[in-house]
Short mmCIF file of N, CA and C in Angstrom, two decimals:
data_model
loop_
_atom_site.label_atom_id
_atom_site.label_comp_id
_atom_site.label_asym_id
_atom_site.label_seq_id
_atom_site.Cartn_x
_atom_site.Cartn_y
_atom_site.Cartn_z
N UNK A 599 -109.06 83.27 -116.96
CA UNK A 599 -108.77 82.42 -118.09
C UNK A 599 -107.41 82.79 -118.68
N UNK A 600 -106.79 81.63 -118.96
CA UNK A 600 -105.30 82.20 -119.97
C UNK A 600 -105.39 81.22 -121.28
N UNK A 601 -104.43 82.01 -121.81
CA UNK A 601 -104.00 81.33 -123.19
C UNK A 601 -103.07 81.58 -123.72
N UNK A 602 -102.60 80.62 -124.79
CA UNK A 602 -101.25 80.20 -124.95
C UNK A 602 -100.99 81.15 -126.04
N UNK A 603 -99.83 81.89 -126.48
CA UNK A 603 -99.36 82.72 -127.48
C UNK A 603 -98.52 82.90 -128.42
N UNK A 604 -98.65 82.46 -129.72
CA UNK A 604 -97.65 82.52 -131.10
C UNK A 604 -97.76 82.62 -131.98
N UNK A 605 -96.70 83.66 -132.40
CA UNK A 605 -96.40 84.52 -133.24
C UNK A 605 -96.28 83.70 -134.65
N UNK A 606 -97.16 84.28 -135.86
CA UNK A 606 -97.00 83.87 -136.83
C UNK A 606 -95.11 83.15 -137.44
N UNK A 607 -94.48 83.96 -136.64
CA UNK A 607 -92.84 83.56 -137.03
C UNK A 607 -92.72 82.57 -136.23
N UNK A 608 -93.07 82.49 -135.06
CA UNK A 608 -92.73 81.08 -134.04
C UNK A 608 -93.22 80.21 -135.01
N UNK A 609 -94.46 80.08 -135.40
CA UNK A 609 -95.70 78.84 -136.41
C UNK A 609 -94.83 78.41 -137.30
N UNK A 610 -93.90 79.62 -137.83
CA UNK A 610 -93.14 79.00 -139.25
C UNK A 610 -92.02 78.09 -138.92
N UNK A 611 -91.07 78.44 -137.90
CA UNK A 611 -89.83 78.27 -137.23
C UNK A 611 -90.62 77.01 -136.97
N UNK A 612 -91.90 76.41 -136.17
CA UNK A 612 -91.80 75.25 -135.46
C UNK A 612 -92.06 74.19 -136.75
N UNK A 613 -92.61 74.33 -137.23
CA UNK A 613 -92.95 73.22 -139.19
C UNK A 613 -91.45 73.47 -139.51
N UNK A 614 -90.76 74.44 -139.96
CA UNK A 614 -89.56 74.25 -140.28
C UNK A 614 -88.78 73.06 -139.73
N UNK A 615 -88.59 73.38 -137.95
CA UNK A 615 -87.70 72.41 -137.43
C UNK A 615 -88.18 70.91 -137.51
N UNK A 616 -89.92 70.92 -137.63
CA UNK A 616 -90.56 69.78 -137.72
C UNK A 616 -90.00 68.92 -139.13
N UNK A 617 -89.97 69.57 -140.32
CA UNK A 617 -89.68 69.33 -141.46
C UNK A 617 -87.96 68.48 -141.33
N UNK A 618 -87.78 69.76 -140.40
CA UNK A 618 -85.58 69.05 -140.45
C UNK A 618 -85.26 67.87 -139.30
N UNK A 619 -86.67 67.73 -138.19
CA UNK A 619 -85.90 67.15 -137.34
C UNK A 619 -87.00 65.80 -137.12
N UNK A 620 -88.40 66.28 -137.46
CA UNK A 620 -89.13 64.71 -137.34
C UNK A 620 -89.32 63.89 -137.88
N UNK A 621 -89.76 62.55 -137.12
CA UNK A 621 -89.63 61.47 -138.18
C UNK A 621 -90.60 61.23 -138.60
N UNK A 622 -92.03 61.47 -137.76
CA UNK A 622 -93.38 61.69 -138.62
C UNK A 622 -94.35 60.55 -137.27
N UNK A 623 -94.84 61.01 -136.65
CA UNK A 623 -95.88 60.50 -135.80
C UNK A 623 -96.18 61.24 -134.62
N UNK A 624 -95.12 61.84 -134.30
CA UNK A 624 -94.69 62.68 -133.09
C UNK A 624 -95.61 64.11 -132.81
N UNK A 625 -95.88 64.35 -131.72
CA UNK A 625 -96.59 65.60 -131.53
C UNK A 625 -95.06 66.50 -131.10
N UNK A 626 -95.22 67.14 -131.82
CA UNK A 626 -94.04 68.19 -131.06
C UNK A 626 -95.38 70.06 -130.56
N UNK A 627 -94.72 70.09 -129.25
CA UNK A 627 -95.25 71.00 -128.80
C UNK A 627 -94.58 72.06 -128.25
N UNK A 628 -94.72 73.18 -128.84
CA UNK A 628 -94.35 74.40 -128.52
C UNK A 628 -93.60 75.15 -127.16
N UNK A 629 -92.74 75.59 -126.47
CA UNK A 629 -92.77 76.36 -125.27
C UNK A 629 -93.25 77.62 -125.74
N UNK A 630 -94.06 78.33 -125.47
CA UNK A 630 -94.36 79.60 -125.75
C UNK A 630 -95.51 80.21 -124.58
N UNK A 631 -95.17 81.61 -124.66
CA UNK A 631 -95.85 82.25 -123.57
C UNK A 631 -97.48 82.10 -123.12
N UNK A 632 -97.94 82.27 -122.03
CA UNK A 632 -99.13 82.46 -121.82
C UNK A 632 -99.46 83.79 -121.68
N UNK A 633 -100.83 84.23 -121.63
CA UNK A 633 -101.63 85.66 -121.40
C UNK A 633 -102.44 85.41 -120.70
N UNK A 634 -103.05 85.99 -119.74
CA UNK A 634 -104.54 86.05 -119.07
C UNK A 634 -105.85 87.37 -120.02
N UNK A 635 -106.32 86.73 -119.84
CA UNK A 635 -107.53 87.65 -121.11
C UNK A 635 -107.74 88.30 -120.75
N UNK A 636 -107.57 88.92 -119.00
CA UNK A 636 -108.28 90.10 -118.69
C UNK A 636 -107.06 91.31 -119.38
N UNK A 637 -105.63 90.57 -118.84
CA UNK A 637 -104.64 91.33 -119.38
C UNK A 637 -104.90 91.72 -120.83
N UNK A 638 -105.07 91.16 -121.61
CA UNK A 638 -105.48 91.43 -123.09
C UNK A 638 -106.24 92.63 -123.50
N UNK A 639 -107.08 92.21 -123.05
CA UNK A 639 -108.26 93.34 -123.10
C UNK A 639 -107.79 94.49 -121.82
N UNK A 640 -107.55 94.45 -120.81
CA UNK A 640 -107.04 95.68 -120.46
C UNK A 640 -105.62 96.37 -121.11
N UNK A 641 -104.70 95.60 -122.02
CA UNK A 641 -103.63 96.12 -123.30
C UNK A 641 -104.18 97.02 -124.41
N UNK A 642 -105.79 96.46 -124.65
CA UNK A 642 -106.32 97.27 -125.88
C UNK A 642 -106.58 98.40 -125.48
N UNK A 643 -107.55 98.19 -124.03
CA UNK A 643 -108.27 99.57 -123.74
C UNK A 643 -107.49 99.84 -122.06
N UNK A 644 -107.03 100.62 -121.72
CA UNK A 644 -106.88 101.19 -120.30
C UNK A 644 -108.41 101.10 -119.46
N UNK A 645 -109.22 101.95 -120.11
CA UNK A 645 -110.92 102.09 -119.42
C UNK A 645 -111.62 101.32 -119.64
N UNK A 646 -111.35 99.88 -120.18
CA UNK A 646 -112.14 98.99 -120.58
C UNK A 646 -113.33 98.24 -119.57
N UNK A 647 -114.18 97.71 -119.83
CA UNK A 647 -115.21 97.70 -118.24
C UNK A 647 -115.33 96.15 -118.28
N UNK A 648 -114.62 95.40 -117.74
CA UNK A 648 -114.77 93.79 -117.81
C UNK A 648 -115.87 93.55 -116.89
N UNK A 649 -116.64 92.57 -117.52
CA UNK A 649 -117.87 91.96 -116.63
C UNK A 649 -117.44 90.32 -116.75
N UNK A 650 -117.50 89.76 -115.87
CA UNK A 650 -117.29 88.72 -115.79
C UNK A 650 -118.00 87.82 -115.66
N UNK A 651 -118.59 86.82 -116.74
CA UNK A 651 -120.02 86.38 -117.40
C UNK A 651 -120.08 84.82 -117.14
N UNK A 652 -119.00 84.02 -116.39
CA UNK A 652 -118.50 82.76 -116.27
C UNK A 652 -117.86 81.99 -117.93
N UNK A 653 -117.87 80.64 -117.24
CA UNK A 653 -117.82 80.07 -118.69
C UNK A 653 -118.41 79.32 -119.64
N UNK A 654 -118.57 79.61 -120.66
CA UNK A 654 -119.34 79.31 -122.33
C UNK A 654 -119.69 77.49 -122.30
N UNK A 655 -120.45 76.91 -122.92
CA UNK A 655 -119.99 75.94 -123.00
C UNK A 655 -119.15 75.22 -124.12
N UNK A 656 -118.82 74.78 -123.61
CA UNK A 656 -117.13 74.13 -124.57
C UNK A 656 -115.85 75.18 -124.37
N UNK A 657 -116.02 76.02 -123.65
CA UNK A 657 -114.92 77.22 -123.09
C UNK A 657 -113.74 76.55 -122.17
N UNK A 658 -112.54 76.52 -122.29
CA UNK A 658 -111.48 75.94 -121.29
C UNK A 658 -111.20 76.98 -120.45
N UNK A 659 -110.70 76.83 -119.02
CA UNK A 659 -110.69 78.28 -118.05
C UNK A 659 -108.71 78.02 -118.74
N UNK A 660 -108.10 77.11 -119.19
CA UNK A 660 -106.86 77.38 -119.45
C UNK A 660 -106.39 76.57 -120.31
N UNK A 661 -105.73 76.72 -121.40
CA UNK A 661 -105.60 75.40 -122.78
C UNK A 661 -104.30 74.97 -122.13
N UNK A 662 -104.24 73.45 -122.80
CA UNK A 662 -103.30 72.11 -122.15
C UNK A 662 -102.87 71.51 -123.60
N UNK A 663 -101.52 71.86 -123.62
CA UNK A 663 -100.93 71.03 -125.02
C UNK A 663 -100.51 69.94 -124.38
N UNK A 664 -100.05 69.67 -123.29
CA UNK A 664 -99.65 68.43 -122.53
C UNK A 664 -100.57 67.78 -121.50
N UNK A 665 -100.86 66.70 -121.57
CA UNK A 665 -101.94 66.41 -120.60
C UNK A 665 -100.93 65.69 -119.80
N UNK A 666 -101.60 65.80 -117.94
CA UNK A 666 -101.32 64.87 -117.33
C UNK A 666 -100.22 63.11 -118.33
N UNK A 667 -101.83 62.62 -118.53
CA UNK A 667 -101.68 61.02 -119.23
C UNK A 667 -100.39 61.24 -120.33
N UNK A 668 -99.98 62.34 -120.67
CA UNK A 668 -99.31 62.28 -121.94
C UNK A 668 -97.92 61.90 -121.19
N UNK A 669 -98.22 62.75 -120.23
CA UNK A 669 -96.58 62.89 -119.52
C UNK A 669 -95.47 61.37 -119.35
N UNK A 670 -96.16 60.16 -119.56
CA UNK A 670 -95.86 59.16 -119.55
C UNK A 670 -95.12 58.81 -121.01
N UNK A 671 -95.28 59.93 -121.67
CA UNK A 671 -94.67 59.96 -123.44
C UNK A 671 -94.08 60.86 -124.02
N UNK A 672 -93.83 61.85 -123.35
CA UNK A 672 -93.13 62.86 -123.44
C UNK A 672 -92.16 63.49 -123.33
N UNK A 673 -91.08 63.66 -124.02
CA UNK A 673 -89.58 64.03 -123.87
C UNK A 673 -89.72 65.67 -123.84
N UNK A 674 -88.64 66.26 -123.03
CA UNK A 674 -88.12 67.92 -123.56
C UNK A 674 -86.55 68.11 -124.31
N UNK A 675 -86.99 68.48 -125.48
CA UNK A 675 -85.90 68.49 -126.01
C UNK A 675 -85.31 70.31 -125.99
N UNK A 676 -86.04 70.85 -124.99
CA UNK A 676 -85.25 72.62 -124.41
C UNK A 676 -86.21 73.26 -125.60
N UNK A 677 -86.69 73.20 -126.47
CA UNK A 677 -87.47 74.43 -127.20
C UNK A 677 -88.64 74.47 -127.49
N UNK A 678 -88.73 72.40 -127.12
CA UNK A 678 -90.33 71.84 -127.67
C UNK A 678 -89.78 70.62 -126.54
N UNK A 679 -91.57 70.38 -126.20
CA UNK A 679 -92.09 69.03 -125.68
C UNK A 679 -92.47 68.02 -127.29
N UNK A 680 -91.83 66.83 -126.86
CA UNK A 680 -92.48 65.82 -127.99
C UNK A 680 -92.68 64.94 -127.30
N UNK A 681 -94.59 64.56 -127.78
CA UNK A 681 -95.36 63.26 -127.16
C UNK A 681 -95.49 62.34 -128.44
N UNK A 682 -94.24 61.29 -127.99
CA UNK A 682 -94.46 60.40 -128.08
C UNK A 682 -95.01 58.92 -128.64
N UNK A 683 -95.04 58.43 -129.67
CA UNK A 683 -95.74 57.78 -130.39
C UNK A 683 -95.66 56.22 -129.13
N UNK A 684 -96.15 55.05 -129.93
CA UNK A 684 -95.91 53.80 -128.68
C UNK A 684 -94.85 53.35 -128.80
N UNK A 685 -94.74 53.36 -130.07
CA UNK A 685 -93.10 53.26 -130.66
C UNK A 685 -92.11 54.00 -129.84
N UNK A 686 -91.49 54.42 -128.81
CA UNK A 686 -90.76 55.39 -128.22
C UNK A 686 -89.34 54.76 -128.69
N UNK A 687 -88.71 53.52 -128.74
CA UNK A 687 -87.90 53.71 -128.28
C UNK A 687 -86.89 54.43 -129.81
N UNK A 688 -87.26 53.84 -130.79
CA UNK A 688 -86.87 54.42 -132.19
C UNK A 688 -86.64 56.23 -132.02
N UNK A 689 -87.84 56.75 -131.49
CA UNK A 689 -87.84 58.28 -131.71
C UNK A 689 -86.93 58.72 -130.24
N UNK A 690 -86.94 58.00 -129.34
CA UNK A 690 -85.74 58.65 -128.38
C UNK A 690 -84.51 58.56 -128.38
N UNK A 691 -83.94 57.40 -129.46
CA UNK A 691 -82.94 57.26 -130.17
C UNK A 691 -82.39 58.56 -130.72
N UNK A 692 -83.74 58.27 -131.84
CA UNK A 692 -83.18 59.62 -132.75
C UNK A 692 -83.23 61.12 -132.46
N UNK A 693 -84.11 61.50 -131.13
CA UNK A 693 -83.98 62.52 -130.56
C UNK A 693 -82.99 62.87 -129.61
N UNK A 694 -82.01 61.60 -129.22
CA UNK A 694 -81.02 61.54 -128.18
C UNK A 694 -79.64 62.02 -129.40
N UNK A 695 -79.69 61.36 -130.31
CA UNK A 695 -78.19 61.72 -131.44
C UNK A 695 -78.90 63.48 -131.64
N UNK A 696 -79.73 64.04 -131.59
CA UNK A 696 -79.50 65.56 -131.91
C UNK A 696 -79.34 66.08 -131.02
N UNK A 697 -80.07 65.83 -129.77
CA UNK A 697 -80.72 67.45 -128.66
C UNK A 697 -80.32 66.68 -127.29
N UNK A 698 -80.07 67.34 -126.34
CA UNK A 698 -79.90 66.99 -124.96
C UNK A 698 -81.26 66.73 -124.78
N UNK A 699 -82.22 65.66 -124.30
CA UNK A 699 -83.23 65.05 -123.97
C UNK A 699 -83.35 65.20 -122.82
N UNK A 700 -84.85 65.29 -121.89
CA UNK A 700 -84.93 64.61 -120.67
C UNK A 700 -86.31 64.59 -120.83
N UNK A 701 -86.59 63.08 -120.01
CA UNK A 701 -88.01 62.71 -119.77
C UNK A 701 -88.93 63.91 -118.92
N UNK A 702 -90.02 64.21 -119.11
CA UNK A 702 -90.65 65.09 -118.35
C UNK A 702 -91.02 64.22 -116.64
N UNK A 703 -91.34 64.88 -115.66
CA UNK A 703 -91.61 64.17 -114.71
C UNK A 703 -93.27 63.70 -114.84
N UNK A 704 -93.20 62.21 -114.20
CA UNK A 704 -94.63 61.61 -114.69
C UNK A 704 -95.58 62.61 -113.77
N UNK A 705 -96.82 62.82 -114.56
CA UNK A 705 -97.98 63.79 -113.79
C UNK A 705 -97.81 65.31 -114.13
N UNK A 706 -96.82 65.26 -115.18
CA UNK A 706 -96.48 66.90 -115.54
C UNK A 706 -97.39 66.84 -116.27
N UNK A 707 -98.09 68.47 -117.12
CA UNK A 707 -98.98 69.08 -117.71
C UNK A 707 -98.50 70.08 -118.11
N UNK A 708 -98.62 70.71 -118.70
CA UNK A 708 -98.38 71.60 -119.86
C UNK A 708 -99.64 72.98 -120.07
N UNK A 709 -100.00 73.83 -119.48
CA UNK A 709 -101.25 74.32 -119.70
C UNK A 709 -100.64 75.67 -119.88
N UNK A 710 -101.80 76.73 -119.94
CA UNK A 710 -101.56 77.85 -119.87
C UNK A 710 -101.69 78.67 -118.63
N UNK A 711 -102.56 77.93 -117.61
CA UNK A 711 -102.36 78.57 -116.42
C UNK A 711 -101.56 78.09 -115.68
N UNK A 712 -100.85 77.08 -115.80
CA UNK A 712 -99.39 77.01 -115.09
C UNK A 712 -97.97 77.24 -115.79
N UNK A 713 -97.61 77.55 -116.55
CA UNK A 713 -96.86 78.01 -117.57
C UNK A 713 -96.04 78.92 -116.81
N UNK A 714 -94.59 79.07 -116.96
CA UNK A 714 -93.59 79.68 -116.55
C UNK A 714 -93.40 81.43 -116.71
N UNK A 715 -94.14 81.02 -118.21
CA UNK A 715 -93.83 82.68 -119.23
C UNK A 715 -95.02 82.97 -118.99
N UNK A 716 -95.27 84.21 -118.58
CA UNK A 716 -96.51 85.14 -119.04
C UNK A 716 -96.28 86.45 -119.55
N UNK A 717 -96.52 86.61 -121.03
CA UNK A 717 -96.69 88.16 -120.60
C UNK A 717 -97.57 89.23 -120.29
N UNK A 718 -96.32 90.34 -120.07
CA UNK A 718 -97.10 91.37 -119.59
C UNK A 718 -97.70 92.41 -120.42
N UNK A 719 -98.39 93.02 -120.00
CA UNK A 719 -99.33 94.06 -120.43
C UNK A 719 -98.38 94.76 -121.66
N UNK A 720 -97.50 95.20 -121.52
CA UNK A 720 -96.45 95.87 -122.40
C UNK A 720 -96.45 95.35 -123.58
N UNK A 721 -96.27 93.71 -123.02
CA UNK A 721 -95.80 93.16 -124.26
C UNK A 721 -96.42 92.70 -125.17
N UNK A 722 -97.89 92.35 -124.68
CA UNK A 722 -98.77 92.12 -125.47
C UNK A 722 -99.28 93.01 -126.05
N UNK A 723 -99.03 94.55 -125.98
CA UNK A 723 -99.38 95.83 -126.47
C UNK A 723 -98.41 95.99 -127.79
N UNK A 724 -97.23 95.19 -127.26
CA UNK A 724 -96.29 94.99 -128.65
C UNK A 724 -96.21 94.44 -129.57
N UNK A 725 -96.67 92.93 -129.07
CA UNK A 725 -97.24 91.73 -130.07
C UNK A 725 -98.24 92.40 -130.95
N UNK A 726 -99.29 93.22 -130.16
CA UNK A 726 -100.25 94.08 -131.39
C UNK A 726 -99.53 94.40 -132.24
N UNK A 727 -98.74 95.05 -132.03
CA UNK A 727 -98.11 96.29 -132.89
C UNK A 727 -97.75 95.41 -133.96
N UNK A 728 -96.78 94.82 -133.62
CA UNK A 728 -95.54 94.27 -134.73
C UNK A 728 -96.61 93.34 -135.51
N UNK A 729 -97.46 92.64 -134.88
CA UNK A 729 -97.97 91.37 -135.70
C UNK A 729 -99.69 91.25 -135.88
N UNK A 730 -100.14 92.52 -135.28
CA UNK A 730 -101.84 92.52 -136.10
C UNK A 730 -102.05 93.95 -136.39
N UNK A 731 -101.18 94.93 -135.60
CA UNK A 731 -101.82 96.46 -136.18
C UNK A 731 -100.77 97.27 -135.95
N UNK A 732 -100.36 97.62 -137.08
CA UNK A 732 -98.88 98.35 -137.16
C UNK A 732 -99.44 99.80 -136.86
N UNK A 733 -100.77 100.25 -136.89
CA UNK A 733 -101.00 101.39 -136.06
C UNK A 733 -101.80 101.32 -134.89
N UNK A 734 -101.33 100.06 -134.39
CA UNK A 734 -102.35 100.57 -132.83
C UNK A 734 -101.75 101.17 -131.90
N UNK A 735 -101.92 102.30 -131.44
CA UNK A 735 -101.26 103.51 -130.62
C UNK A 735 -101.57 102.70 -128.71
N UNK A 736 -100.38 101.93 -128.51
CA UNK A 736 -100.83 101.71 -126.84
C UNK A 736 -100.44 103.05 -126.25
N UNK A 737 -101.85 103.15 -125.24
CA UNK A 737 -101.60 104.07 -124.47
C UNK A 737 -100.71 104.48 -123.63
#
């Protein structure tokens, strides 16, 4: 299983730019890293004993801010994906006068288990640190 990862400062930074740059209908979606959970839990504990129990119901094996179907509405403007209202052509206007644009390719997806970024064990030992436990001692 993976999942997608951000930092209380990314959350602020993306409403910020939302605030300065949208026009209001638009999904704007994040680039930000993925994790695999086993990695996670082997970051907390080194000796940790994973059993592997399948999946829950209503459990995703990987979260999708972009679906397939969306990809037909979806611009990259390099820091964020934005899907699209039906209205497109108004918001690609106004997303073309700020940001270098390009259409995503049709049938693209957006998930966490295909995702470019992952991090690693290190870093998610760091993300602890700085942003849920300023004393968690990684091993």
């Amino acid at each position: 299983m993976t999942r997608f990862n951000i930092t209380l400062d990314q959350s602020v930074q993306m409403v910020l730019f939302s605030l300065e740059n949208a026009i209001g209908g638009e999904i704007l979606v994040p680039k930000i890293p993925s994790y695999k959970i086993v990695d996670l839990a082997k970051s907390i504990s080194k000796n940790c004993k994973i059993k592997i129990i399948g999946i829950r119901p209503g459990e995703k094996i990987h979260e999708e801010m972009v679906t397939e179907s969306d990809s037909f509405s979806t611009i990259d403007i390099g820091k964020y994906y934005i899907i699209l209202p039906t209205d497109k052509k108004k918001f690609i206007s106004h997303y073309n006068k700020k940001f270098k644009t390009r259409n995503v390719d049709k049938g693209f997806k957006y998930n966490s288990g295909l995702n470019d970024v992952f991090l690693t064990k290190d870093k998610i030992r760091k993300l602890i640190k700085e942003n849920v436990d300023k004393n968690f001692k990684p091993f």
